[in-house]
Short mmCIF file of C-alpha atoms in Angstrom, two decimals:
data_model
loop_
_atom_site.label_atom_id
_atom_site.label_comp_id
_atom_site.label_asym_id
_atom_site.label_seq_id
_atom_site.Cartn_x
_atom_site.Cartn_y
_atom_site.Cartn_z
CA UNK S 283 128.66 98.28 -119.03
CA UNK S 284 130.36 98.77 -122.42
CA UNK S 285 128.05 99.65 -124.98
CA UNK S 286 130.08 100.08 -128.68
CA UNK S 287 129.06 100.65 -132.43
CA UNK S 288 129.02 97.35 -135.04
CA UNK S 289 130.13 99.33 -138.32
CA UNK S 290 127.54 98.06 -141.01
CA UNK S 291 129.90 99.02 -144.08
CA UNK S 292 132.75 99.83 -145.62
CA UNK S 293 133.40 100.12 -149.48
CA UNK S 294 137.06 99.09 -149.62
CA UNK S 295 139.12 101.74 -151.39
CA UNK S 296 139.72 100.58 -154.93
CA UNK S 297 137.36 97.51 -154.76
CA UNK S 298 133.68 98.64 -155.41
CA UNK S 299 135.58 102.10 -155.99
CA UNK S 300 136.64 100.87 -159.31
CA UNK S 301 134.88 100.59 -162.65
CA UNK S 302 131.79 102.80 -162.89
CA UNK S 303 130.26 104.57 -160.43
CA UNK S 304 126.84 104.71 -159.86
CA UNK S 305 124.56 107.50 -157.72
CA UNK S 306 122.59 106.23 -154.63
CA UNK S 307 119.45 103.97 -155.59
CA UNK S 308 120.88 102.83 -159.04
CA UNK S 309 121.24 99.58 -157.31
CA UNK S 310 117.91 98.67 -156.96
CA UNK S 311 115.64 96.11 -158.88
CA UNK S 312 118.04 93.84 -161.49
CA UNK S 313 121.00 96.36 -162.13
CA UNK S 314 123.63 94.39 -160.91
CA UNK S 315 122.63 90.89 -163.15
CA UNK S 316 125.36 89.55 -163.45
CA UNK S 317 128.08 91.33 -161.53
CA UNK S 318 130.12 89.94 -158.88
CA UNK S 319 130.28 91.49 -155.60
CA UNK S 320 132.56 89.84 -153.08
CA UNK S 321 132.18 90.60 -148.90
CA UNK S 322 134.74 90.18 -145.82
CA UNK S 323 132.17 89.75 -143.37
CA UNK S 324 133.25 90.67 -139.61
CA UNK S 325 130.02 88.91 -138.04
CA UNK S 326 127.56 85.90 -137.51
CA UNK S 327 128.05 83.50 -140.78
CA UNK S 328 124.52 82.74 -140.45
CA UNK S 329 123.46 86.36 -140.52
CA UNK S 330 126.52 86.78 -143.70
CA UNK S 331 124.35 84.50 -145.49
CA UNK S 332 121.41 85.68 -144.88
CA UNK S 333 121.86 88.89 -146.20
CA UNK S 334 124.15 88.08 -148.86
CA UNK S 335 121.03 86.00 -150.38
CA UNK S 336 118.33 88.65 -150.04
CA UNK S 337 121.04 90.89 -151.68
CA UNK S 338 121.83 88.55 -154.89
CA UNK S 339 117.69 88.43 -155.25
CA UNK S 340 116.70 91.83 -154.74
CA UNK S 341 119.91 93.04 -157.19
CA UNK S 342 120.95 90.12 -159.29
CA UNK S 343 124.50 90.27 -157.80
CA UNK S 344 126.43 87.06 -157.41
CA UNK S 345 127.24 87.51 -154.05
CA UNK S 346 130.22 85.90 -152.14
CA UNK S 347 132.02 86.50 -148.54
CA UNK S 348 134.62 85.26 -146.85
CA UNK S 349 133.93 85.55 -142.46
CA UNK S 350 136.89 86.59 -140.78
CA UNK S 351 137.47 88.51 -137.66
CA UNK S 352 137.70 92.03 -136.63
CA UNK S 353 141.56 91.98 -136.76
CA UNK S 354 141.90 89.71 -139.44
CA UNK S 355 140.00 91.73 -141.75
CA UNK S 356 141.69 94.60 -140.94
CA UNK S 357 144.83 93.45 -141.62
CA UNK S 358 143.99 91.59 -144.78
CA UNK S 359 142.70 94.78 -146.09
CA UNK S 360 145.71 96.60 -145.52
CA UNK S 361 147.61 93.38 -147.13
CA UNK S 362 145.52 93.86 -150.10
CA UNK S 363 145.13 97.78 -150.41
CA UNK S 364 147.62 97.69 -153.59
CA UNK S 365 145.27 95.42 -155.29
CA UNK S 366 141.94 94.35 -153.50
CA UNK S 367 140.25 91.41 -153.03
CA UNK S 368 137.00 92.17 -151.78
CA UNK S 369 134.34 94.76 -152.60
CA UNK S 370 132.64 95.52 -149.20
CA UNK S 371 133.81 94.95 -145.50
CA UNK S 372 130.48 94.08 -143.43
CA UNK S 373 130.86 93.95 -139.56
CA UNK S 374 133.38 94.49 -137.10
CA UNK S 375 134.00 97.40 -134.36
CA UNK S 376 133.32 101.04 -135.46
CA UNK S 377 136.65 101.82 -134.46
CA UNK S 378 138.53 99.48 -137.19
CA UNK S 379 136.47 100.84 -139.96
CA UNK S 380 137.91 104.19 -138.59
CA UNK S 381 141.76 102.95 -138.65
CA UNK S 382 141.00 101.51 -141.86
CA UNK S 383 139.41 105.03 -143.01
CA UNK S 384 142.48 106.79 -141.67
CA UNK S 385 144.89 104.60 -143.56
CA UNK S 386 143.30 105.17 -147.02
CA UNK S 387 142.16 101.58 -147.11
CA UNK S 388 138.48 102.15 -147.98
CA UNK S 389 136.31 104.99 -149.96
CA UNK S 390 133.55 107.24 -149.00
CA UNK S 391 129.97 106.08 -149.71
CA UNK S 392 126.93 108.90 -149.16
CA UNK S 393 124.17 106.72 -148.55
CA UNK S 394 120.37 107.83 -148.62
CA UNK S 395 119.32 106.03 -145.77
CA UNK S 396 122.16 107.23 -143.86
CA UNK S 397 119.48 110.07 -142.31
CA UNK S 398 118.00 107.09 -140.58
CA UNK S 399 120.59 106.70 -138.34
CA UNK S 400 121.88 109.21 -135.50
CA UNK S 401 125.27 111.32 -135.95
CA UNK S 402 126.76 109.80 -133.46
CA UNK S 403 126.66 106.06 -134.99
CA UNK S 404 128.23 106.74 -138.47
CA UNK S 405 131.54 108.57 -140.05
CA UNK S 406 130.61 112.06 -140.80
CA UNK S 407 132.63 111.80 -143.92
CA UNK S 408 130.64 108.14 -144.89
CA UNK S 409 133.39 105.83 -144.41
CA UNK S 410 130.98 103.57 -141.85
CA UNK S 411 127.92 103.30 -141.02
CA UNK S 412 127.05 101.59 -137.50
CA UNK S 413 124.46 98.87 -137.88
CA UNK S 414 123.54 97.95 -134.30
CA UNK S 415 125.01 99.01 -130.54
CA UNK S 416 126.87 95.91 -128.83
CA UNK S 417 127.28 95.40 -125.12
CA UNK S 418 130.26 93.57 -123.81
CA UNK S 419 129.48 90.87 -120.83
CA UNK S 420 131.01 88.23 -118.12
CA UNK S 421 129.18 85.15 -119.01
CA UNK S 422 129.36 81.66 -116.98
CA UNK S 423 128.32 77.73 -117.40
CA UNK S 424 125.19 77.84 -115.18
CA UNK S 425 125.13 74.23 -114.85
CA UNK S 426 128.77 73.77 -113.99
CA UNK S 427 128.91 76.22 -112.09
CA UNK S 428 126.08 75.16 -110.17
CA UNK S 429 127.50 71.36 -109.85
CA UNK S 430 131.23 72.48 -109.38
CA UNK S 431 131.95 76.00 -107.47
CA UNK S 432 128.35 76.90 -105.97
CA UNK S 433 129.17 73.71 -103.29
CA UNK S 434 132.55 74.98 -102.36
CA UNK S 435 131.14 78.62 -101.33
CA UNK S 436 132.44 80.23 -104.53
CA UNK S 437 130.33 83.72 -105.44
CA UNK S 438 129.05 83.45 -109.04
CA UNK S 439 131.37 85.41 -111.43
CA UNK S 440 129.47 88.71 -111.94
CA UNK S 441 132.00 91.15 -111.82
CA UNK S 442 135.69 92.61 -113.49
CA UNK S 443 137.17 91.73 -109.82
CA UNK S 444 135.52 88.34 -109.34
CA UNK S 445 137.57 87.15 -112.76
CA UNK S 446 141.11 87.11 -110.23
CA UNK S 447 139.23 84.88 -107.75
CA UNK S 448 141.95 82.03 -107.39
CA UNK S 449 139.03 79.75 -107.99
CA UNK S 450 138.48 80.40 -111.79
CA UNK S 451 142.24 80.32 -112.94
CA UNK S 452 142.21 78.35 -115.77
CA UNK S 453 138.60 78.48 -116.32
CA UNK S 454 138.30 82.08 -118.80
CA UNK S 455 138.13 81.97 -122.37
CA UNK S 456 138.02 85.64 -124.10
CA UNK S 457 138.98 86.94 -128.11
CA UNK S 458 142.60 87.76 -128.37
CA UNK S 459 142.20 91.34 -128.50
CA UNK S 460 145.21 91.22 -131.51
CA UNK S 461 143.50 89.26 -133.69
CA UNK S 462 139.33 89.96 -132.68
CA UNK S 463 137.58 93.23 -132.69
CA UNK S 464 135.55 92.33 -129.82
CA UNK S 465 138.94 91.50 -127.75
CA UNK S 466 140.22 94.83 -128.35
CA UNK S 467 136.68 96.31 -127.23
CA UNK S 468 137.18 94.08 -123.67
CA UNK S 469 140.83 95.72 -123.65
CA UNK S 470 139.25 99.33 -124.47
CA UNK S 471 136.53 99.18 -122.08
CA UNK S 472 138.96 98.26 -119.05
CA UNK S 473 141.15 100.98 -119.78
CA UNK S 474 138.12 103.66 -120.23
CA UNK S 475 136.93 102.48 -116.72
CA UNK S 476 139.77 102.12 -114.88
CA UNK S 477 142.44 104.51 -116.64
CA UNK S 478 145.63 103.53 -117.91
CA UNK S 479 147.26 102.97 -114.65
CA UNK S 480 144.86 100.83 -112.97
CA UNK S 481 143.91 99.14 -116.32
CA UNK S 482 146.74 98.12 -117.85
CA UNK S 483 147.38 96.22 -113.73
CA UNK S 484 144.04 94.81 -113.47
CA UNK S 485 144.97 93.61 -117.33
CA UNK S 486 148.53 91.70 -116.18
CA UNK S 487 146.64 90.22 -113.10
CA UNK S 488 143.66 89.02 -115.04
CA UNK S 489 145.95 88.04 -117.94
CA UNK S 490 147.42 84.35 -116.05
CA UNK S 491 143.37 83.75 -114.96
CA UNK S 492 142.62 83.12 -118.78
CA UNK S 493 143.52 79.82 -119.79
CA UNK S 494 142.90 80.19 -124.10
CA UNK S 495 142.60 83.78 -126.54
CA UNK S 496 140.59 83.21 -129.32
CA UNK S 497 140.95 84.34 -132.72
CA UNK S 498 136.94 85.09 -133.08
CA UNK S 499 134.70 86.22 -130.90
CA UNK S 500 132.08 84.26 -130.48
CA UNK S 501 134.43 81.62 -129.67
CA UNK S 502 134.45 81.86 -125.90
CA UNK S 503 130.31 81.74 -126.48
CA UNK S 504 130.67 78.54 -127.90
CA UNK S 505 132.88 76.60 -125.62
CA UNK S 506 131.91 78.02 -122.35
CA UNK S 507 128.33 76.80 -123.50
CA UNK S 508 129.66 73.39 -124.33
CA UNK S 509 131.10 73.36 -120.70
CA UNK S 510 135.24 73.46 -122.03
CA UNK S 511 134.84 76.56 -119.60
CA UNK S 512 133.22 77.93 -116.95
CA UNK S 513 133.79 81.55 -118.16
CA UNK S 514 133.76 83.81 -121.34
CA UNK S 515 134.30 87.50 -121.61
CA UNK S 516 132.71 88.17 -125.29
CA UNK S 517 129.37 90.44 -126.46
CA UNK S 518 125.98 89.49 -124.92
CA UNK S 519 124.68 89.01 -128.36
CA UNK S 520 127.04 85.97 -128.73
CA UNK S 521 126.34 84.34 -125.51
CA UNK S 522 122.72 84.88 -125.62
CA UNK S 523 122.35 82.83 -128.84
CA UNK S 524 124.46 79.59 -126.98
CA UNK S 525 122.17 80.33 -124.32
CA UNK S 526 118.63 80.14 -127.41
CA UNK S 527 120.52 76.84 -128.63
CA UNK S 528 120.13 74.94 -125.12
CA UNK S 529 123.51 75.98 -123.76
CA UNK S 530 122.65 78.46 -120.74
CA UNK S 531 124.97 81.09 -120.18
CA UNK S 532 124.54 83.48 -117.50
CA UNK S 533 125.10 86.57 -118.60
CA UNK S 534 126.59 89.73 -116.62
CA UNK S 535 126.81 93.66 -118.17
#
């Protein structure tokens, strides 16, 4: 099991670090009538929304966001760090808002309810701030599975060494850990398990098993619950909302 911190923000450096600044709380009531505040949102587009209303009505802000991936964002931000685009960065792996930190791309933020969460789940220096604890899982089609492979004697996908089973070649979806934070995390959490050696082999023979890498991670969620495939490598968070809409995914951590 791979459990890994969801940064909750990032003030990107030169974006809401421009014009004037203003100490913790000032924000509250109706003190930002009237200004614009613009997101890249690394998460649900539901949730995006969501928040970015109950923002614009507690503040007056006219909130906007634009949902892109993990890797996308990252590399947008860096793209833009000469002249910003967006305010705030909401979502994504911890560890991104960290590269981003280290390349000067965002600016510091001391917030008062940072006290509310533990040491270990926010930058020391208030770069990030995590927002919730992820777990990465092997998910599978329970119906098609059942109606396909569970005739022919094939064990149920519940394990890293299962995925090689000649059986499911063709049939994995996972995020393309270039592009998707939660990609990267599956290609981090081998590697902390297994070590580079045995990693980086179980990674080449797993590699020609999947048959698509997906540029977000909810993605494989979404089409392994439609039936496309039998199997998706993503967060449990992702699959377990396919599986709340009807679609039931087994899930494995």
């Amino acid at each position: 099991m791979l459990a890994v911190a969801l940064a909750g923000l990032s003030l990107l450096a030169a974006g809401c670090g421009g014009g004037d600044k203003k100490q913790p709380g000032e924000a509250g009531g109706q003190s930002l009538k009237g200004k614009k505040l613009v997101m890249y949102v690394s998460f649900h587009e539901d949730t995006a929304k969501e928040l970015s209303e109950l923002f614009q009505t507690k503040t007056g802000a006219d909130v906007s966001f634009i949902r892109l991936p993990t890797g996308e964002a990252l590399a947008r931000i860096k793209a833009e760090k000469d002249a910003p685009k967006a305010d705030i960065w909401l979502g994504g792996t911890a560890d991104a808002h960290a590269k981003a930190a280290a390349d000067g791309l965002l600016e510091a933020y001391k917030s008062p309810n940072a006290k509310m969460i533990l040491p270990e789940y926010q930058d020391k220096d208030g770069f990030w701030y995590g927002t919730y604890l992820e777990v990465m899982a092997i998910g599978y089609n329970e119906k098609r599975f059942k109606e396909e492979f569970a005739p022919k004697g094939v064990k149920a996908p519940e394990s890293l060494q299962d995925l090689l089973n000649p059986e499911f070649k063709g049939e994995i979806i996972m995020p393309d850990p270039r592009k998707s934070g939660t990609g990267n995390t599956f290609i981090s959490s081998i590697l902390q398990q297994m070590g580079e050696e045995k990693g980086w082999a179980y990674l080449k023979a797993l590699k020609p098993q999947v048959a698509q890498f997906t540029p977000s991670g909810f993605t494989p969620g979404q089409k392994t619950g439609a039936g496309e495939y039998l199997i998706c490598l993503n967060f449990i968070s992702d699959q377990t909302l396919v599986s709340n809409k009807g679609q039931k995914i087994h899930s494995t951590i």
